[in-house]
Amino acid sequence: MKQEFAHSPRSTVGLEWEIMLADPDTGDLVGRAPELVQALEDESAPERHTVTGELLTNTIEVTSGIGDTVAHAISDIAAAIAAVRSRTDPAGIELLSAGSHPFAQWYDQRVTDKSRYHKLIERTQWWGRNMMIWGIHVHIGVEDRDKVMPIIGALSAYLPHLQALASSSPFWAGERTGYASNRALVFQQLPTAGLPWPLRTWADFERYLDDMVRTGVMADATEVRWDIRPAPRWGTIEVRACDGLSTLTEMASIAALVQVLVEHLSRRLDDGETLPTLPPWFHRENKWRAARYGLDARVIADEGGTQHLIRDQVAELVDELAPVAVELNCAAEFSAVHEILDAGAGYERQLKIADAADGDLREVVHHLIREFRSGPGAPVV
């Protein structure tokens, strides 16, 4: 099965952000996207950004245009958020983002009335109805499709680091899960989701697609839901492993880290290197450790079984690849990864708020609302 890969300028950036709609008083989710989306879609038509609905009516997704830099793509996202607020503020709806809502229940939510969503729920049943998860997606342009699978194979070793930095789903349906990212383990229950298969070439990916389409597992490449996947329509590699982030600053930092890593690996291919890969069983263990322990996870770094603390590895990685960030004009966003390490990832901040509030998860939601509106450390109002 031949699969075309669109032309995309190298290391360009595209971003997607899934956002919850909530009642400003109770903090509970509200399924009011259908009354907002049509007008927002029409208004965004001439813009670089887009605003659309998602699987559940409690969610709106905003996307950027193709950014020459991280800042370019982030400016699109900021414009999209402003457009959404122009509708939600008068309607008395608040916005927040995290990998999960701290206390909302799946049975209180409604599925958006589109055939592809109903088909997904019909197939996946209980797991599909429990997909109360929110994330960000980062697209990076790749100029040569023959680079795509080698980069994905090598980049998979960094998925635990990205996942840990973005982890923000320590609560699920009112329960403290003990996981930094409960979303990571819920999402992989969907068919074709989870870690990418260890495919080495574009022809291998085409054979995979042929098998999946021929046997009725999926209709086309858009139904590949790996944590990191090729996006043939856009000519990008798309990282989907990250929980929803509650601030634009964090989103910029994660986007910069992904962009720098992809460019770094692309340069190694240009130099004739064979990119390193880990055994798939190590990838699976690393993903679980990052979901469970977040930045305090120790991950397996090589075939020999060497292990490192994610928090330390991320700090070293940011220092090591700083020159690449300078060349990509994302040095400020890239260096701000250190701020996540210093201030705590989203899951750490949520747990701290919950502890201070004697476990009142409504306070966690209000914290997320404040952060989304004003950034980390936003004052209580």
GROMACS .gro file of C-alpha atoms in nm:
model
  381
    1MET     CA    1   0.000   0.000   0.000
    2LYS     CA    2   0.171   0.316  -0.120
    3GLN     CA    3   0.147   0.604   0.122
    4GLU     CA    4   0.248   0.948   0.000
    5PHE     CA    5   0.426   1.183   0.239
    6ALA     CA    6   0.353   1.551   0.183
    7HIS     CA    7   0.630   1.803   0.131
    8SER     CA    8   0.705   1.994   0.449
    9PRO     CA    9   0.990   2.235   0.518
   10ARG     CA   10   1.243   2.091   0.759
   11SER     CA   11   1.189   2.142   1.132
   12THR     CA   12   0.881   2.361   1.093
   13VAL     CA   13   0.636   2.343   1.385
   14GLY     CA   14   0.263   2.277   1.417
   15LEU     CA   15   0.073   2.255   1.745
   16GLU     CA   16  -0.260   2.117   1.866
   17TRP     CA   17  -0.406   2.179   2.212
   18GLU     CA   18  -0.716   2.012   2.359
   19ILE     CA   19  -0.896   2.236   2.607
   20MET     CA   20  -1.167   2.161   2.863
   21LEU     CA   21  -1.478   2.371   2.915
   22ALA     CA   22  -1.580   2.410   3.280
   23ASP     CA   23  -1.829   2.577   3.508
   24PRO     CA   24  -1.647   2.865   3.682
   25ASP     CA   25  -1.811   2.794   4.019
   26THR     CA   26  -1.823   2.417   4.054
   27GLY     CA   27  -1.524   2.343   3.830
   28ASP     CA   28  -1.715   2.057   3.668
   29LEU     CA   29  -1.705   2.002   3.293
   30VAL     CA   30  -1.977   2.151   3.075
   31GLY     CA   31  -2.075   2.004   2.738
   32ARG     CA   32  -2.125   2.336   2.560
   33ALA     CA   33  -1.880   2.307   2.271
   34PRO     CA   34  -2.156   2.252   2.010
   35GLU     CA   35  -2.305   2.595   2.081
   36LEU     CA   36  -1.963   2.759   2.036
   37VAL     CA   37  -1.780   2.567   1.767
   38GLN     CA   38  -1.967   2.669   1.452
   39ALA     CA   39  -1.911   3.039   1.506
   40LEU     CA   40  -1.550   2.983   1.610
   41GLU     CA   41  -1.481   2.767   1.305
   42ASP     CA   42  -1.628   3.033   1.077
   43GLU     CA   43  -1.429   3.310   1.244
   44SER     CA   44  -1.103   3.115   1.221
   45ALA     CA   45  -1.143   3.031   0.851
   46PRO     CA   46  -0.933   3.327   0.728
   47GLU     CA   47  -0.681   3.295   1.012
   48ARG     CA   48  -0.368   3.082   1.053
   49HIS     CA   49  -0.519   2.907   1.355
   50THR     CA   50  -0.822   2.679   1.367
   51VAL     CA   51  -1.080   2.603   1.637
   52THR     CA   52  -1.274   2.276   1.623
   53GLY     CA   53  -1.475   2.036   1.836
   54GLU     CA   54  -1.347   1.704   1.968
   55LEU     CA   55  -1.470   1.361   2.078
   56LEU     CA   56  -1.656   1.499   2.380
   57THR     CA   57  -1.879   1.805   2.388
   58ASN     CA   58  -1.681   1.937   2.686
   59THR     CA   59  -1.373   1.996   2.468
   60ILE     CA   60  -1.250   2.245   2.211
   61GLU     CA   61  -0.927   2.195   2.016
   62VAL     CA   62  -0.712   2.479   1.885
   63THR     CA   63  -0.438   2.434   1.626
   64SER     CA   64  -0.164   2.652   1.483
   65GLY     CA   65  -0.060   2.710   1.127
   66ILE     CA   66   0.281   2.596   1.004
   67GLY     CA   67   0.533   2.785   1.215
   68ASP     CA   68   0.882   2.870   1.095
   69THR     CA   69   0.972   2.881   1.465
   70VAL     CA   70   0.816   2.769   1.790
   71ALA     CA   71   0.728   3.131   1.866
   72HIS     CA   72   0.546   3.157   1.534
   73ALA     CA   73   0.329   2.854   1.611
   74ILE     CA   74   0.273   2.964   1.971
   75SER     CA   75   0.149   3.304   1.852
   76ASP     CA   76  -0.116   3.121   1.649
   77ILE     CA   77  -0.223   2.924   1.954
   78ALA     CA   78  -0.243   3.242   2.162
   79ALA     CA   79  -0.464   3.401   1.896
   80ALA     CA   80  -0.685   3.094   1.893
   81ILE     CA   81  -0.724   3.102   2.272
   82ALA     CA   82  -0.816   3.470   2.257
   83ALA     CA   83  -1.081   3.389   1.997
   84VAL     CA   84  -1.222   3.111   2.214
   85ARG     CA   85  -1.231   3.341   2.517
   86SER     CA   86  -1.424   3.598   2.319
   87ARG     CA   87  -1.705   3.342   2.316
   88THR     CA   88  -1.658   3.158   2.644
   89ASP     CA   89  -1.614   3.458   2.875
   90PRO     CA   90  -1.955   3.610   2.789
   91ALA     CA   91  -2.110   3.262   2.812
   92GLY     CA   92  -1.978   3.209   3.164
   93ILE     CA   93  -1.747   2.922   3.069
   94GLU     CA   94  -1.394   2.877   3.199
   95LEU     CA   95  -1.105   2.704   3.022
   96LEU     CA   96  -0.845   2.465   3.158
   97SER     CA   97  -0.608   2.200   3.034
   98ALA     CA   98  -0.451   1.893   3.193
   99GLY     CA   99  -0.421   1.527   3.104
  100SER     CA  100  -0.739   1.452   3.298
  101HIS     CA  101  -1.009   1.637   3.490
  102PRO     CA  102  -0.957   1.578   3.863
  103PHE     CA  103  -1.310   1.464   3.948
  104ALA     CA  104  -1.544   1.456   3.646
  105GLN     CA  105  -1.721   1.126   3.570
  106TRP     CA  106  -1.734   0.970   3.223
  107TYR     CA  107  -2.107   0.891   3.245
  108ASP     CA  108  -2.192   1.261   3.278
  109GLN     CA  109  -2.025   1.348   2.945
  110ARG     CA  110  -2.171   1.351   2.594
  111VAL     CA  111  -2.009   1.241   2.270
  112THR     CA  112  -2.000   1.495   1.985
  113ASP     CA  113  -2.256   1.404   1.720
  114LYS     CA  114  -2.025   1.295   1.438
  115SER     CA  115  -2.023   0.954   1.272
  116ARG     CA  116  -1.651   0.891   1.326
  117TYR     CA  117  -1.687   0.951   1.699
  118HIS     CA  118  -1.994   0.726   1.726
  119LYS     CA  119  -1.806   0.458   1.530
  120LEU     CA  120  -1.513   0.482   1.771
  121ILE     CA  121  -1.738   0.448   2.077
  122GLU     CA  122  -1.932   0.160   1.921
  123ARG     CA  123  -1.609  -0.030   1.864
  124THR     CA  124  -1.426   0.050   2.187
  125GLN     CA  125  -1.725   0.049   2.425
  126TRP     CA  126  -1.631   0.109   2.792
  127TRP     CA  127  -1.275   0.216   2.715
  128GLY     CA  128  -1.393   0.457   2.449
  129ARG     CA  129  -1.651   0.610   2.680
  130ASN     CA  130  -1.377   0.654   2.940
  131MET     CA  131  -1.153   0.857   2.707
  132MET     CA  132  -1.178   1.163   2.930
  133ILE     CA  133  -0.825   1.263   2.840
  134TRP     CA  134  -0.670   1.579   2.701
  135GLY     CA  135  -0.333   1.628   2.537
  136ILE     CA  136  -0.113   1.833   2.313
  137HIS     CA  137   0.027   1.723   1.977
  138VAL     CA  138   0.352   1.858   1.833
  139HIS     CA  139   0.422   1.829   1.459
  140ILE     CA  140   0.772   1.876   1.322
  141GLY     CA  141   0.834   1.899   0.947
  142VAL     CA  142   1.060   1.637   0.788
  143GLU     CA  143   1.193   1.708   0.440
  144ASP     CA  144   1.264   1.345   0.341
  145ARG     CA  145   1.025   1.059   0.414
  146ASP     CA  146   1.317   0.814   0.430
  147LYS     CA  147   1.419   0.989   0.752
  148VAL     CA  148   1.081   0.948   0.918
  149MET     CA  149   1.096   0.595   1.057
  150PRO     CA  150   1.463   0.613   1.170
  151ILE     CA  151   1.389   0.938   1.354
  152ILE     CA  152   1.077   0.790   1.515
  153GLY     CA  153   1.277   0.488   1.625
  154ALA     CA  154   1.543   0.701   1.792
  155LEU     CA  155   1.302   0.965   1.925
  156SER     CA  156   1.105   0.691   2.102
  157ALA     CA  157   1.386   0.676   2.359
  158TYR     CA  158   1.297   1.034   2.457
  159LEU     CA  159   0.921   0.979   2.484
  160PRO     CA  160   0.943   0.908   2.860
  161HIS     CA  161   1.121   1.241   2.911
  162LEU     CA  162   0.858   1.432   2.715
  163GLN     CA  163   0.579   1.240   2.888
  164ALA     CA  164   0.725   1.311   3.232
  165LEU     CA  165   0.771   1.684   3.168
  166ALA     CA  166   0.409   1.713   3.053
  167SER     CA  167   0.252   1.473   3.306
  168SER     CA  168  -0.060   1.635   3.448
  169SER     CA  169  -0.314   1.361   3.520
  170PRO     CA  170  -0.255   1.241   3.876
  171PHE     CA  171  -0.631   1.229   3.948
  172TRP     CA  172  -0.904   1.028   3.779
  173ALA     CA  173  -1.277   1.052   3.856
  174GLY     CA  174  -1.208   1.191   4.202
  175GLU     CA  175  -0.934   0.941   4.291
  176ARG     CA  176  -0.564   1.002   4.347
  177THR     CA  177  -0.420   0.744   4.111
  178GLY     CA  178  -0.059   0.730   4.228
  179TYR     CA  179   0.045   0.800   3.869
  180ALA     CA  180   0.193   1.120   3.731
  181SER     CA  181   0.018   1.052   3.399
  182ASN     CA  182  -0.286   0.829   3.424
  183ARG     CA  183  -0.376   0.951   3.076
  184ALA     CA  184  -0.075   0.773   2.925
  185LEU     CA  185  -0.207   0.434   3.032
  186VAL     CA  186  -0.573   0.505   2.953
  187PHE     CA  187  -0.503   0.630   2.600
  188GLN     CA  188  -0.310   0.319   2.500
  189GLN     CA  189  -0.625   0.109   2.545
  190LEU     CA  190  -0.756   0.238   2.211
  191PRO     CA  191  -0.693   0.019   1.907
  192THR     CA  192  -0.371   0.118   1.724
  193ALA     CA  193  -0.267   0.347   2.014
  194GLY     CA  194   0.042   0.318   2.232
  195LEU     CA  195   0.408   0.295   2.146
  196PRO     CA  196   0.508   0.282   1.779
  197TRP     CA  197   0.604  -0.050   1.629
  198PRO     CA  198   0.980  -0.079   1.559
  199LEU     CA  199   0.960  -0.019   1.184
  200ARG     CA  200   1.286   0.079   1.017
  201THR     CA  201   1.186   0.208   0.673
  202TRP     CA  202   0.899   0.385   0.499
  203ALA     CA  203   0.831   0.060   0.309
  204ASP     CA  204   0.786  -0.113   0.646
  205PHE     CA  205   0.529   0.151   0.743
  206GLU     CA  206   0.346   0.101   0.414
  207ARG     CA  207   0.334  -0.276   0.475
  208TYR     CA  208   0.198  -0.212   0.824
  209LEU     CA  209  -0.076   0.013   0.682
  210ASP     CA  210  -0.159  -0.246   0.416
  211ASP     CA  211  -0.203  -0.514   0.681
  212MET     CA  212  -0.418  -0.291   0.901
  213VAL     CA  213  -0.643  -0.166   0.619
  214ARG     CA  214  -0.673  -0.508   0.453
  215THR     CA  215  -0.787  -0.670   0.775
  216GLY     CA  216  -1.030  -0.390   0.865
  217VAL     CA  217  -0.839  -0.265   1.168
  218MET     CA  218  -0.830   0.090   1.032
  219ALA     CA  219  -0.946   0.286   0.730
  220ASP     CA  220  -0.628   0.485   0.665
  221ALA     CA  221  -0.314   0.634   0.822
  222THR     CA  222  -0.511   0.888   1.025
  223GLU     CA  223  -0.623   0.603   1.252
  224VAL     CA  224  -0.266   0.526   1.357
  225ARG     CA  225  -0.276   0.659   1.713
  226TRP     CA  226   0.079   0.589   1.827
  227ASP     CA  227   0.248   0.806   2.090
  228ILE     CA  228   0.468   0.925   1.806
  229ARG     CA  229   0.362   0.870   1.448
  230PRO     CA  230   0.415   0.978   1.090
  231ALA     CA  231   0.156   1.231   0.973
  232PRO     CA  232   0.172   1.175   0.595
  233ARG     CA  233  -0.093   1.436   0.514
  234TRP     CA  234   0.121   1.710   0.666
  235GLY     CA  235   0.470   1.576   0.601
  236THR     CA  236   0.551   1.570   0.971
  237ILE     CA  237   0.644   1.355   1.265
  238GLU     CA  238   0.376   1.401   1.531
  239VAL     CA  239   0.444   1.351   1.903
  240ARG     CA  240   0.121   1.266   2.085
  241ALA     CA  241   0.255   1.131   2.416
  242CYS     CA  242   0.213   1.449   2.620
  243ASP     CA  243  -0.068   1.527   2.861
  244GLY     CA  244  -0.252   1.853   2.826
  245LEU     CA  245  -0.049   2.145   2.960
  246SER     CA  246  -0.200   2.419   3.169
  247THR     CA  247   0.017   2.706   3.042
  248LEU     CA  248   0.127   2.843   2.708
  249THR     CA  249   0.483   2.876   2.842
  250GLU     CA  250   0.504   2.503   2.910
  251MET     CA  251   0.360   2.424   2.570
  252ALA     CA  252   0.629   2.636   2.405
  253SER     CA  253   0.899   2.458   2.604
  254ILE     CA  254   0.778   2.110   2.512
  255ALA     CA  255   0.741   2.212   2.147
  256ALA     CA  256   1.097   2.347   2.146
  257LEU     CA  257   1.232   2.027   2.300
  258VAL     CA  258   1.059   1.815   2.036
  259GLN     CA  259   1.177   2.043   1.754
  260VAL     CA  260   1.537   2.038   1.876
  261LEU     CA  261   1.541   1.661   1.920
  262VAL     CA  262   1.404   1.598   1.571
  263GLU     CA  263   1.653   1.839   1.415
  264HIS     CA  264   1.938   1.686   1.616
  265LEU     CA  265   1.850   1.336   1.496
  266SER     CA  266   1.802   1.459   1.139
  267ARG     CA  267   2.152   1.606   1.142
  268ARG     CA  268   2.295   1.276   1.261
  269LEU     CA  269   2.130   1.106   0.963
  270ASP     CA  270   2.279   1.373   0.735
  271ASP     CA  271   2.620   1.279   0.876
  272GLY     CA  272   2.568   0.918   0.775
  273GLU     CA  273   2.501   0.781   1.123
  274THR     CA  274   2.270   0.491   1.198
  275LEU     CA  275   2.046   0.619   1.474
  276PRO     CA  276   2.040   0.415   1.795
  277THR     CA  277   1.730   0.227   1.906
  278LEU     CA  278   1.627   0.046   2.223
  279PRO     CA  279   1.464  -0.297   2.246
  280PRO     CA  280   1.085  -0.252   2.246
  281TRP     CA  281   1.057  -0.412   2.591
  282PHE     CA  282   1.270  -0.131   2.732
  283HIS     CA  283   1.050   0.130   2.564
  284ARG     CA  284   0.744  -0.029   2.721
  285GLU     CA  285   0.900  -0.034   3.068
  286ASN     CA  286   1.022   0.325   3.034
  287LYS     CA  287   0.677   0.445   2.935
  288TRP     CA  288   0.523   0.281   3.242
  289ARG     CA  289   0.790   0.423   3.473
  290ALA     CA  290   0.739   0.776   3.336
  291ALA     CA  291   0.360   0.743   3.375
  292ARG     CA  292   0.400   0.618   3.732
  293TYR     CA  293   0.681   0.834   3.868
  294GLY     CA  294   0.700   1.131   3.631
  295LEU     CA  295   1.025   1.324   3.654
  296ASP     CA  296   1.143   1.098   3.936
  297ALA     CA  297   1.140   0.788   3.715
  298ARG     CA  298   1.463   0.607   3.636
  299VAL     CA  299   1.461   0.501   3.273
  300ILE     CA  300   1.667   0.246   3.083
  301ALA     CA  301   1.901   0.437   2.852
  302ASP     CA  302   2.076   0.172   2.643
  303GLU     CA  303   2.081  -0.195   2.549
  304GLY     CA  304   2.320  -0.264   2.835
  305GLY     CA  305   2.052  -0.159   3.085
  306THR     CA  306   2.214   0.163   3.209
  307GLN     CA  307   1.955   0.365   3.402
  308HIS     CA  308   1.924   0.738   3.462
  309LEU     CA  309   1.688   0.967   3.650
  310ILE     CA  310   1.467   1.148   3.399
  311ARG     CA  311   1.501   1.477   3.586
  312ASP     CA  312   1.880   1.466   3.553
  313GLN     CA  313   1.878   1.348   3.192
  314VAL     CA  314   1.645   1.628   3.084
  315ALA     CA  315   1.867   1.892   3.245
  316GLU     CA  316   2.174   1.749   3.072
  317LEU     CA  317   1.992   1.722   2.740
  318VAL     CA  318   1.885   2.087   2.747
  319ASP     CA  319   2.240   2.199   2.813
  320GLU     CA  320   2.387   1.967   2.549
  321LEU     CA  321   2.149   2.065   2.269
  322ALA     CA  322   2.134   2.438   2.346
  323PRO     CA  323   2.336   2.528   2.031
  324VAL     CA  324   2.076   2.356   1.811
  325ALA     CA  325   1.802   2.557   1.982
  326VAL     CA  326   1.991   2.878   1.906
  327GLU     CA  327   2.008   2.787   1.537
  328LEU     CA  328   1.635   2.709   1.534
  329ASN     CA  329   1.554   3.042   1.703
  330CYS     CA  330   1.388   2.874   1.999
  331ALA     CA  331   1.661   2.920   2.262
  332ALA     CA  332   1.435   3.101   2.510
  333GLU     CA  333   1.156   2.843   2.486
  334PHE     CA  334   1.405   2.556   2.499
  335SER     CA  335   1.588   2.684   2.807
  336ALA     CA  336   1.253   2.727   2.985
  337VAL     CA  337   1.241   2.348   3.017
  338HIS     CA  338   1.458   2.414   3.324
  339GLU     CA  339   1.168   2.613   3.469
  340ILE     CA  340   0.947   2.302   3.458
  341LEU     CA  341   1.217   2.110   3.642
  342ASP     CA  342   1.248   2.388   3.902
  343ALA     CA  343   0.879   2.471   3.954
  344GLY     CA  344   0.749   2.117   3.915
  345ALA     CA  345   0.557   1.953   3.634
  346GLY     CA  346   0.181   1.983   3.621
  347TYR     CA  347   0.117   1.668   3.823
  348GLU     CA  348   0.346   1.793   4.101
  349ARG     CA  349   0.171   2.128   4.119
  350GLN     CA  350  -0.173   1.965   4.127
  351LEU     CA  351  -0.074   1.728   4.408
  352LYS     CA  352   0.066   2.019   4.608
  353ILE     CA  353  -0.262   2.211   4.573
  354ALA     CA  354  -0.466   1.904   4.670
  355ASP     CA  355  -0.255   1.848   4.980
  356ALA     CA  356  -0.289   2.211   5.085
  357ALA     CA  357  -0.667   2.191   5.037
  358ASP     CA  358  -0.707   1.869   5.238
  359GLY     CA  359  -0.787   1.677   4.922
  360ASP     CA  360  -1.053   1.914   4.786
  361LEU     CA  361  -1.021   1.856   4.412
  362ARG     CA  362  -1.236   2.156   4.330
  363GLU     CA  363  -0.939   2.363   4.443
  364VAL     CA  364  -0.722   2.173   4.196
  365VAL     CA  365  -0.959   2.264   3.913
  366HIS     CA  366  -0.961   2.629   4.014
  367HIS     CA  367  -0.582   2.616   4.024
  368LEU     CA  368  -0.579   2.480   3.666
  369ILE     CA  369  -0.821   2.750   3.555
  370ARG     CA  370  -0.597   3.019   3.705
  371GLU     CA  371  -0.285   2.873   3.546
  372PHE     CA  372  -0.446   2.850   3.205
  373ARG     CA  373  -0.552   3.213   3.223
  374SER     CA  374  -0.244   3.365   3.386
  375GLY     CA  375   0.043   3.115   3.387
  376PRO     CA  376   0.232   2.931   3.664
  377GLY     CA  377   0.206   3.082   4.008
  378ALA     CA  378  -0.111   3.272   3.921
  379PRO     CA  379  -0.258   3.427   4.236
  380VAL     CA  380  -0.579   3.305   4.392
  381VAL     CA  381  -0.860   3.544   4.304
   0.00000   0.00000   0.00000
